[in-house]
XYZ file of C-alpha atoms in Angstrom:
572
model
C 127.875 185.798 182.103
C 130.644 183.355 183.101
C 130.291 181.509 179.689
C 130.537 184.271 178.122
C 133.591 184.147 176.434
C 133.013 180.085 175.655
C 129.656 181.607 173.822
C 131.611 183.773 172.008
C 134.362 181.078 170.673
C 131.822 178.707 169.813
C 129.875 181.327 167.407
C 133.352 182.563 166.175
C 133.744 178.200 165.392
C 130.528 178.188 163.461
C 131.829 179.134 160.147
C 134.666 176.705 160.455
C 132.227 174.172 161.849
C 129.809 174.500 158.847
C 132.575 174.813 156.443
C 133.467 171.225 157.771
C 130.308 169.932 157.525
C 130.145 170.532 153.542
C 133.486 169.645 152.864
C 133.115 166.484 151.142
C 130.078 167.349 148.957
C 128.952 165.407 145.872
C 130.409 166.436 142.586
C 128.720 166.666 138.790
C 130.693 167.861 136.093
C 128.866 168.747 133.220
C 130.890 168.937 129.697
C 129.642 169.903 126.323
C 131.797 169.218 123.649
C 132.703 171.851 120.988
C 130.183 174.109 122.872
C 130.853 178.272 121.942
C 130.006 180.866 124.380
C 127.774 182.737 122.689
C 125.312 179.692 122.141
C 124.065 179.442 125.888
C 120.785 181.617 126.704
C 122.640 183.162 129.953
C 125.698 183.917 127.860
C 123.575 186.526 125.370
C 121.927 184.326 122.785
C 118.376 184.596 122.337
C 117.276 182.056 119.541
C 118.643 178.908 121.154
C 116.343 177.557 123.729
C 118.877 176.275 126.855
C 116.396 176.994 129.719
C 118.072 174.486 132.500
C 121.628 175.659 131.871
C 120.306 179.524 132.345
C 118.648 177.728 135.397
C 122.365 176.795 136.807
C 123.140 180.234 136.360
C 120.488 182.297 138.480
C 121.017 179.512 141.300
C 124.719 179.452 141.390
C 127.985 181.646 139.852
C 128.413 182.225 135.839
C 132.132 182.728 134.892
C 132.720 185.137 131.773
C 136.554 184.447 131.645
C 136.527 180.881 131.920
C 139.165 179.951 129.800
C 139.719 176.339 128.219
C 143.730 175.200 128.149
C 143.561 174.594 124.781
C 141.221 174.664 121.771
C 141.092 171.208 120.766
C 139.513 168.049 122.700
C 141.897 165.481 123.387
C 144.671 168.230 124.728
C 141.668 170.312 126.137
C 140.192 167.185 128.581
C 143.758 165.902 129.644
C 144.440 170.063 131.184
C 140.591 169.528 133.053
C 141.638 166.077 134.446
C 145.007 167.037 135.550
C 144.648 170.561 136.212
C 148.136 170.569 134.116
C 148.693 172.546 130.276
C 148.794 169.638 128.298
C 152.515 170.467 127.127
C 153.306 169.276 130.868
C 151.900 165.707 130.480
C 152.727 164.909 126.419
C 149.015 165.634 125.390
C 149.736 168.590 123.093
C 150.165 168.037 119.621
C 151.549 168.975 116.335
C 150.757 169.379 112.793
C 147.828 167.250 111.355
C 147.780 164.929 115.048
C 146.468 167.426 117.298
C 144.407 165.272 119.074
C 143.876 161.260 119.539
C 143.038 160.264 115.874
C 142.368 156.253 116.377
C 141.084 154.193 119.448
C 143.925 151.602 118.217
C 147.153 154.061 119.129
C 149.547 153.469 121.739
C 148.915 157.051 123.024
C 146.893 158.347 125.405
C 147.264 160.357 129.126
C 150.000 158.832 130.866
C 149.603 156.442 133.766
C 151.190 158.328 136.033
C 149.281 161.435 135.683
C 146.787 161.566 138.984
C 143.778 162.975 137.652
C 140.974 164.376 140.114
C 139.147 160.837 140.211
C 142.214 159.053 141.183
C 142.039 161.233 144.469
C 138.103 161.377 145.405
C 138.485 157.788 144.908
C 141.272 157.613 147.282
C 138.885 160.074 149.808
C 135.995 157.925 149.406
C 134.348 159.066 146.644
C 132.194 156.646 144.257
C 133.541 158.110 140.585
C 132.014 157.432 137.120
C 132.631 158.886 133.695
C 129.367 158.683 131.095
C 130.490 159.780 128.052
C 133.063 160.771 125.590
C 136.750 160.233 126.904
C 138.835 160.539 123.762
C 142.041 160.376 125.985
C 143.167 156.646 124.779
C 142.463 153.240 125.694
C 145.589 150.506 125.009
C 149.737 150.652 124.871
C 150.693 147.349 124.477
C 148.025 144.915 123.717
C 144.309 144.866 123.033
C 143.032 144.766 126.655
C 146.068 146.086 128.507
C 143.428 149.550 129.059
C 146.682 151.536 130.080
C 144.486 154.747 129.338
C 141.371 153.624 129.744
C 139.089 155.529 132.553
C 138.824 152.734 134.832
C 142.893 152.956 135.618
C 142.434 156.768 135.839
C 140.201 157.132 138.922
C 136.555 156.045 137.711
C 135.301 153.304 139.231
C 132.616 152.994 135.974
C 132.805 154.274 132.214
C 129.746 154.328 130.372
C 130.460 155.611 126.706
C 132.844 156.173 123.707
C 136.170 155.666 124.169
C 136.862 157.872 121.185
C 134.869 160.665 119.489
C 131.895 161.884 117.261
C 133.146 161.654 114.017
C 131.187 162.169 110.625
C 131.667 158.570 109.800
C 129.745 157.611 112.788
C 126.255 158.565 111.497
C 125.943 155.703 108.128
C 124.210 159.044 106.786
C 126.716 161.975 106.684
C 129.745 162.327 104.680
C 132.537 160.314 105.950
C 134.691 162.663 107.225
C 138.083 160.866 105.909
C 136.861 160.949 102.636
C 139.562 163.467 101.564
C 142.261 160.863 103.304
C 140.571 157.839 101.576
C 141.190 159.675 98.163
C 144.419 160.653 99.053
C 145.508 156.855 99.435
C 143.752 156.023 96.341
C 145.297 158.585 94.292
C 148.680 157.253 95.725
C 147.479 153.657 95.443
C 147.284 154.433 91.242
C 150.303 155.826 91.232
C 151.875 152.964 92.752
C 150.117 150.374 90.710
C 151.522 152.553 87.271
C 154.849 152.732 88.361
C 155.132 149.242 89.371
C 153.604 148.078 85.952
C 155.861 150.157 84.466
C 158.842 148.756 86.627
C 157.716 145.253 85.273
C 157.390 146.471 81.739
C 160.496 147.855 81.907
C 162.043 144.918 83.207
C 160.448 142.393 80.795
C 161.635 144.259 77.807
C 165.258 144.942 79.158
C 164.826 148.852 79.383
C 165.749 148.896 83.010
C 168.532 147.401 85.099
C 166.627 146.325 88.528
C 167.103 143.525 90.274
C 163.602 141.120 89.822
C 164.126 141.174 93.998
C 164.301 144.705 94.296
C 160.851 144.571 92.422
C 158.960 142.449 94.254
C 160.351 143.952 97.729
C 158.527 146.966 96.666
C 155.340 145.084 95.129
C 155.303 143.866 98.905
C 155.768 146.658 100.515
C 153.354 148.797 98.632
C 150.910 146.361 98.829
C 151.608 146.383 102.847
C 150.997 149.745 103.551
C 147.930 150.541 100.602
C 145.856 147.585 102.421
C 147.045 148.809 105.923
C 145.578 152.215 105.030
C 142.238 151.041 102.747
C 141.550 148.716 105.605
C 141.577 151.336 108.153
C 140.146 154.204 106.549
C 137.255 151.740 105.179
C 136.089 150.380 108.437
C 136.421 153.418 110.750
C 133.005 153.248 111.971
C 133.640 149.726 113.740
C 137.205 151.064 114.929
C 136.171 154.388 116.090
C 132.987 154.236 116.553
C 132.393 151.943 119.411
C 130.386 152.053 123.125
C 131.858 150.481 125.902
C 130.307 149.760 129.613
C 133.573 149.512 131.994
C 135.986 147.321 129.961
C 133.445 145.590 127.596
C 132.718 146.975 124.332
C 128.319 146.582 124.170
C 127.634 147.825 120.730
C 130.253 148.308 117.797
C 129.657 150.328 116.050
C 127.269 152.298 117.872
C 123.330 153.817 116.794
C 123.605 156.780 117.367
C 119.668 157.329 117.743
C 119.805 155.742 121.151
C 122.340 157.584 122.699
C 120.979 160.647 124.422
C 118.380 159.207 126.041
C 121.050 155.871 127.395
C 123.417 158.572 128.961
C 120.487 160.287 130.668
C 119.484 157.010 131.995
C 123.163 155.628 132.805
C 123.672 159.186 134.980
C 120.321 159.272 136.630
C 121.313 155.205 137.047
C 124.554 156.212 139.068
C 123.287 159.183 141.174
C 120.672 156.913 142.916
C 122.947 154.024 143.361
C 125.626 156.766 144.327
C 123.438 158.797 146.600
C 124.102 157.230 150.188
C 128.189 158.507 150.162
C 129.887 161.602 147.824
C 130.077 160.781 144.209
C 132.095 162.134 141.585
C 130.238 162.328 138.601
C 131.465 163.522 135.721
C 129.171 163.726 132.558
C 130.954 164.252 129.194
C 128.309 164.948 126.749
C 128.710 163.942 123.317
C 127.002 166.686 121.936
C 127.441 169.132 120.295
C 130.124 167.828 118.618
C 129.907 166.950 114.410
C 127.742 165.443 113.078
C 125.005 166.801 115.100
C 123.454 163.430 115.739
C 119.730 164.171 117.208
C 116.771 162.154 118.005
C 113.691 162.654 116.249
C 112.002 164.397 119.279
C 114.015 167.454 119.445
C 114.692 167.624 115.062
C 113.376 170.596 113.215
C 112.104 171.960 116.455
C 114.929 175.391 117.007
C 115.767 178.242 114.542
C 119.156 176.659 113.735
C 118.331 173.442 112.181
C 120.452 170.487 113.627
C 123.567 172.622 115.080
C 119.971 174.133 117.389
C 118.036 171.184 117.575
C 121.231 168.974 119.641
C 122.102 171.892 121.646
C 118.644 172.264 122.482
C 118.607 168.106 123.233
C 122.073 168.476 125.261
C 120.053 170.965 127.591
C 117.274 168.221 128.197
C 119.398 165.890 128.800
C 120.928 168.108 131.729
C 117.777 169.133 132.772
C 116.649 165.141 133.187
C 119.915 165.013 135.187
C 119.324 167.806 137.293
C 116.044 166.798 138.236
C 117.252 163.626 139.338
C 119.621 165.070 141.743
C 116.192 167.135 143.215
C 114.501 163.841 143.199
C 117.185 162.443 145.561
C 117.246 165.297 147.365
C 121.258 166.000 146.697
C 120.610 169.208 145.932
C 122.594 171.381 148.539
C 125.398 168.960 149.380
C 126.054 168.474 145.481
C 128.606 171.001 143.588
C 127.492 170.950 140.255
C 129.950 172.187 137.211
C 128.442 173.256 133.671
C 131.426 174.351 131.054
C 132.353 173.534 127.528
C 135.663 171.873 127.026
C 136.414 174.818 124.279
C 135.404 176.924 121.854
C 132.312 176.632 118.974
C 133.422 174.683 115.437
C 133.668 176.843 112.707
C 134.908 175.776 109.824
C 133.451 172.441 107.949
C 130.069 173.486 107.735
C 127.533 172.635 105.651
C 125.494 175.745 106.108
C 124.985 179.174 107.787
C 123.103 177.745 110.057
C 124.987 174.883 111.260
C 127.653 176.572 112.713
C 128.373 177.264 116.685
C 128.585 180.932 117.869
C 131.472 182.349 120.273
C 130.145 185.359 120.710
C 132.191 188.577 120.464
C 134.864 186.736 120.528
C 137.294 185.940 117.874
C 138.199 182.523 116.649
C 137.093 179.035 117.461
C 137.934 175.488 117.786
C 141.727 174.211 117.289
C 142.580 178.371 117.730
C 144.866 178.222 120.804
C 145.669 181.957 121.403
C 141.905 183.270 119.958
C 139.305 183.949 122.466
C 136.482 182.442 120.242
C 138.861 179.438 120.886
C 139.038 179.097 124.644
C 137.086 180.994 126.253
C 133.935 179.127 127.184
C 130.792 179.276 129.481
C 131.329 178.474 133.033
C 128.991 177.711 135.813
C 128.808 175.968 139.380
C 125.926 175.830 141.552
C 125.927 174.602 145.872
C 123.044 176.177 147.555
C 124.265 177.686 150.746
C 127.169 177.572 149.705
C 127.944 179.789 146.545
C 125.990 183.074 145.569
C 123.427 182.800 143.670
C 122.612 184.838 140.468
C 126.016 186.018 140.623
C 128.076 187.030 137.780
C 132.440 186.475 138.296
C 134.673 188.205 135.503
C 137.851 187.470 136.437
C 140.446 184.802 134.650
C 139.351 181.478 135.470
C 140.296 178.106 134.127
C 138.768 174.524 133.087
C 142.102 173.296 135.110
C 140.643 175.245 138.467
C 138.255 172.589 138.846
C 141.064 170.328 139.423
C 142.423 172.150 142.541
C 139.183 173.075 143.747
C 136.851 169.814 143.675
C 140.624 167.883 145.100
C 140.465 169.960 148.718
C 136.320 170.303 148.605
C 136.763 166.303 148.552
C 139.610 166.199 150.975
C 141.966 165.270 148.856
C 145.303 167.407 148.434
C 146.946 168.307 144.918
C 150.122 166.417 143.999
C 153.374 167.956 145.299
C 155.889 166.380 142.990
C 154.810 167.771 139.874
C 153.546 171.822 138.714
C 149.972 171.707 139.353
C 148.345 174.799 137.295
C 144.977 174.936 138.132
C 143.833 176.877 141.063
C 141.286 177.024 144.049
C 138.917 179.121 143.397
C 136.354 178.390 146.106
C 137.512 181.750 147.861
C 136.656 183.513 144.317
C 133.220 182.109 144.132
C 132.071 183.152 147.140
C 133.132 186.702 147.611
C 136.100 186.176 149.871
C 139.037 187.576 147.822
C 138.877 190.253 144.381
C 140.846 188.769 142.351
C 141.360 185.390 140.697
C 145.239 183.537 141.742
C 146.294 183.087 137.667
C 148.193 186.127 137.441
C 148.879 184.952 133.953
C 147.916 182.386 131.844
C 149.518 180.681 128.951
C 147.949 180.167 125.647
C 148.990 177.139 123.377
C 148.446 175.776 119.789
C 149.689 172.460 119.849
C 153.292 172.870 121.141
C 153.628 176.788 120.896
C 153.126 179.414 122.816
C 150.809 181.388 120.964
C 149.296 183.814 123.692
C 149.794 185.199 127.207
C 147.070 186.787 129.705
C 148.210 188.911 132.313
C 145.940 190.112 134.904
C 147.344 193.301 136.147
C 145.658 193.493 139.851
C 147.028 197.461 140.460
C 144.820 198.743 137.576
C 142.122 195.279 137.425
C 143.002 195.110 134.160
C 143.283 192.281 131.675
C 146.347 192.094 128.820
C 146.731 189.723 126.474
C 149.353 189.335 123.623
C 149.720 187.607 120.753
C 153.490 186.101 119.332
C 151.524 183.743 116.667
C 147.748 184.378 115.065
C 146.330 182.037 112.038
C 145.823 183.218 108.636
C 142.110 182.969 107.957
C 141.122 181.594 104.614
C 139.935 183.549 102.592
C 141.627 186.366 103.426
C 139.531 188.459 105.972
C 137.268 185.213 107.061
C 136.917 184.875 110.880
C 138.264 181.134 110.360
C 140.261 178.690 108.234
C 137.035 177.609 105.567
C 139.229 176.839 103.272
C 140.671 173.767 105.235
C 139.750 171.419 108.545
C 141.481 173.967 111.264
C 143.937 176.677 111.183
C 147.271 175.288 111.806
C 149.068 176.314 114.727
C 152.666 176.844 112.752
C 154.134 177.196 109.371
C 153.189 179.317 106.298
C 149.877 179.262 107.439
C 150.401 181.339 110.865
C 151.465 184.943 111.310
C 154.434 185.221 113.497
C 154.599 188.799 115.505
C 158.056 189.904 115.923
C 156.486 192.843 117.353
C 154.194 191.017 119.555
C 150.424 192.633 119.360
C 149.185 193.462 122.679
C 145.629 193.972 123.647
C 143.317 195.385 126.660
C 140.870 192.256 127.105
C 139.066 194.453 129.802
C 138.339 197.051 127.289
C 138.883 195.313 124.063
C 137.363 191.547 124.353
C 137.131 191.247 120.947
C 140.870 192.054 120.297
C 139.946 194.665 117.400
C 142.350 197.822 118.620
C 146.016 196.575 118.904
C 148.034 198.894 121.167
C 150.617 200.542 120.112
C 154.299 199.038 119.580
C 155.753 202.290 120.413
C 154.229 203.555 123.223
C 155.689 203.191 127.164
C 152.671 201.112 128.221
C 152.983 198.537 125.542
C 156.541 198.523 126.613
C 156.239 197.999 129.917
C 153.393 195.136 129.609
C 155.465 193.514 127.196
C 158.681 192.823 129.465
C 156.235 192.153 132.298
C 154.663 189.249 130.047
C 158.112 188.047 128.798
C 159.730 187.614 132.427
C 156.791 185.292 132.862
C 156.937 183.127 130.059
C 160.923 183.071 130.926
C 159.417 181.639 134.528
C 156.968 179.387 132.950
C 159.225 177.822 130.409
C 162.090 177.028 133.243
C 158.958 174.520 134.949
C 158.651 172.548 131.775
C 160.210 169.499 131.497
C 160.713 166.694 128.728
C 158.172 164.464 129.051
C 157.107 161.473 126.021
C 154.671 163.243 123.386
C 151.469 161.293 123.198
C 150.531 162.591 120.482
C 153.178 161.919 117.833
C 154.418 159.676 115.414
C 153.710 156.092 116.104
C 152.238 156.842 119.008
C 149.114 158.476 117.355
C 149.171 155.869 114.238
C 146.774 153.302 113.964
C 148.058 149.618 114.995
C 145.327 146.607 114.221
C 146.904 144.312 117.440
C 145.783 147.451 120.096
C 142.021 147.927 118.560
C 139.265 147.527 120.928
C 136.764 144.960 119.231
C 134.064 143.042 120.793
C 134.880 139.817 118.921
C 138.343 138.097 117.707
C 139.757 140.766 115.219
C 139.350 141.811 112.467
C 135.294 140.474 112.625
C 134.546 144.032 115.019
C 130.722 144.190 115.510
C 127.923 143.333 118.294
C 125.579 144.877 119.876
C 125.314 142.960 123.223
C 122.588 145.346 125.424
C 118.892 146.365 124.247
C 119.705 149.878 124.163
C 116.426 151.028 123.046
């Protein structure tokens, strides 16, 4: 009975004591691309076959507010590896560059950003990225890789540097055909005016200097072949695959690619297995144009748009069993989200288009739900609950924060860090998630704000700018790419419209302007934004102007420039 009491601390240790033993777990991120909500099995839909992500769901926590920091990828990705909104690091856009547009810009997430690999790696961690990064590669030169993964934390990069685009897939419709056509239209009106410049000249009808002639000749001639050169080779640009530093295959076959990143990740897990890993899986599906192997084509009820979601859940379920295999299983935290919200506009059919659910909006929507809000799922046996269900604001930057102290690492101090830990959430210890409000942006404007109102558990949300769907009572923008985020294509609310998400998810019944409640939520909102907007600073935009325009002497290419193509593995 004398050890009592020593009996008694050590059993009141034992949580801490296991707690410490699982600190530094084993991390896999798993990251659709353009992925809605209302496509996933668990999520409600029942003709899309996505058996191993429902799987992740009845062994671990499923998030139905997991919201995305913006609505577009390249903004979207640099939030999740920051756990900053991308106005705080120069990754929001404007206008027609919302995201990255060439591998050959100067832009890209800044060096001095420490994303969530930079600090595993610093704790031990072996990191790798397989994937789609679309956050930049060069500044200066063609192999400075200022951007590239490998000087952002990951100690190997397996994948695209870029994106899926139409043009990558010799098949589809290039999808700068309307730009190509653009500079061609302008390209004949150059060569008439200049003809008639010279004509004019010849015959004495106009007084310009033969100089000022030719200066322009030049010039035109300049910028027309700058633009037909890059617009005509965009597959060998854009559409490249690099392992680490070296670009392997340029362009790149598309018809290989699911089954090399399966292989590449399974590769890395069992060479990773012995110490934590970080690996963070960045699918390229289902992104435009729907590449999918001949296996899984023709085989769902939603003809390509089905058949590569239905191949982007084998391809996890391949990678899940490999962690079994190793045995990983309960020391590895394992993520499953979407980096936002379904595509819908650019179709080429009913049946090729993503599905957010209830939810309004979609892709490149910043204050819409259909545009952020996104399936969310993470799975550690013994750890987190399983089968459990979580409806309280979450975000894609909380996995910053959270994975950070799980790896022993601690968030940066010297800059606003936005996302938040929400271990404690997951597991039952505390009712309500730490974002108190959250901050909704199109490009560079504040388009919506979320307030979770703890006293009542009630979630408000209102608007200050909406897009103008095309045609006119549409759910999207069909008559162009995106919606825009400003201009005469937006509806500005001078009366900002307020709305009860907890009731109201799909943001049908306005409240009132005039009534005390809408009143009173409204000023509580404002003071916020007044609190967030005195924490942002000016920082260099990334996204703008030169920085986002194609330059020849900063494009990746696997042999001297301009002659871009290789393919230096077996891939097959």
């Amino acid at each position: 009975m004398a050890n009592l009491p020593f009996f008694i601390l050590v059993l009141g240790l034992c949580p801490i004591i296991n707690e410490a033993t699982v600190r530094k777990p084993s991390i896999l991120l798993l990251l659709a691309d353009d992925l809605g909500i209302g496509d996933v099995g668990c999520y409600g839909n029942d003709t899309i076959r996505t058996p191993n992500i429902d799987r992740l769901a009845r062994e671990g926590v499923k998030l139905t507010q997991h919201i995305s920091a913006a609505s577009l990828c390249t903004p979207s990705r640099a939030a999740f590896l920051t756990g900053r909104y991308p106005i705080r690091t120069g990754m929001s856009g404007h206008a027609k560059k919302r995201v990255l547009l060439w591998n050959a810009v100067s832009g890209g997430l800044p060096t001095n950003e420490r994303t969530f690999a930079k600090i595993l790696k610093d704790q031990g961690y072996s990191t790798g990225i397989i994937g789609k990064w679309h956050l930049g590669v060069n500044c200066e030169s063609r192999d400075d890789f200022c951007h590239h993964p490998l000087n952002h934390g990951f100690d190997y990069f397996y994948g695209t540097p870029f994106t899926l685009i139409s043009d990558c897939e010799a098949s589809r419709p290039s999808e700068m055909a309307i730009d190509i056509r653009n500079v061609w239209l302008n390209a004949q009106i150059f060569l008439i005016t200049m003809v008639t410049l010279i004509a004019g000249k010849k015959w004495k009808l106009i007084n310009i200097p033969w100089k000022m002639i030719v200066i322009c000749a030049l010039s035109g001639t300049f910028y027309f072949t700058y633009w037909y050169i890059a617009f005509t080779f965009i597959p060998y640009w854009d559409c490249i695959l690099m392992r680490n530093f070296e670009i392997v295959e340029q362009p790149m076959d598309l018809e290989t690619k699911a089954e090399q990143i399966v292989k590449e990740a399974k590769a890395f897990i069992n060479r990773s297995k012995d110490g934590p890993f970080l690996l963070f899986v960045s699918f390229l599906h289902i992104h435009t144009p729907y590449y999918t192997t001949k296996e899984f084509r023709g085989k769902s009820k939603h003809d390509l748009y089905g058949d590569n979601l239905e191949e982007m859940d084998w391809m996890i379920g391949q990678i899940l069993e490999s962690i079994d295999q190793e045995g990983l299983i309960n020391n590895t935290l394992t993520y499953f989200a979407s980096d936002h919200g379904a595509y819908l506009e650019g179709m080429e059919g009913s049946q090729l288009r993503g599905s957010n659910g209830i939810y309004r909006g979609g892709k490149g929507m910043g204050g819409l739900e259909g545009g952020i809000r996104v399936p969310g799922i993470l799975r550690w046996p013994g750890v987190l609950p399983a089968n459990t269900v979580v409806d309280k604001p979450t975000s894609l930057m909380d996995i910053y924060t959270t994975i950070v102290k799980l790896g022993g690492g601690t968030p940066p101090q010297d800059r606003v860090i936005d996302g938040k830990d929400i271990m404690p959430l997951l597991r039952g210890l505390v009712p309500n998630s730490d974002h108190e409000f959250m901050f909704h942006y199109c490009d560079e404007y504040l388009h919506a704000v979320r307030w979770q109102q703890n006293s009542s558990d009630t979630v408000w949300k209102v608007h200050y700018i909406s897009p103008k769907f095309s045609p006119e009572g549409a759910g999207a923008c069909y008559q162009s790419k995106f919606c825009t985020c400003s201009g005469e294509n937006v509806i500005y609310h001078f009366s900002p419209v307020l709305y009860n998400l907890s009731s109201d998810p799909s943001e049908k019944n306005p409240l009132p302007n005039d009534s005390g409640l809408y009143k009173e939520v409204l000023q509580t909102v404002q003071r916020a934004v007044e609190r967030h907007n005195a924490t942002l600073q000016a920082v260099p935009l990334q996204l703008y102007g030169l920085n986002n325009a194609w330059k020849p002497w900063l494009q990746p290419c696997c042999e001297p420039f301009p002659f871009c193509w290789c393919k230096k593995e077996n891939l097959k």
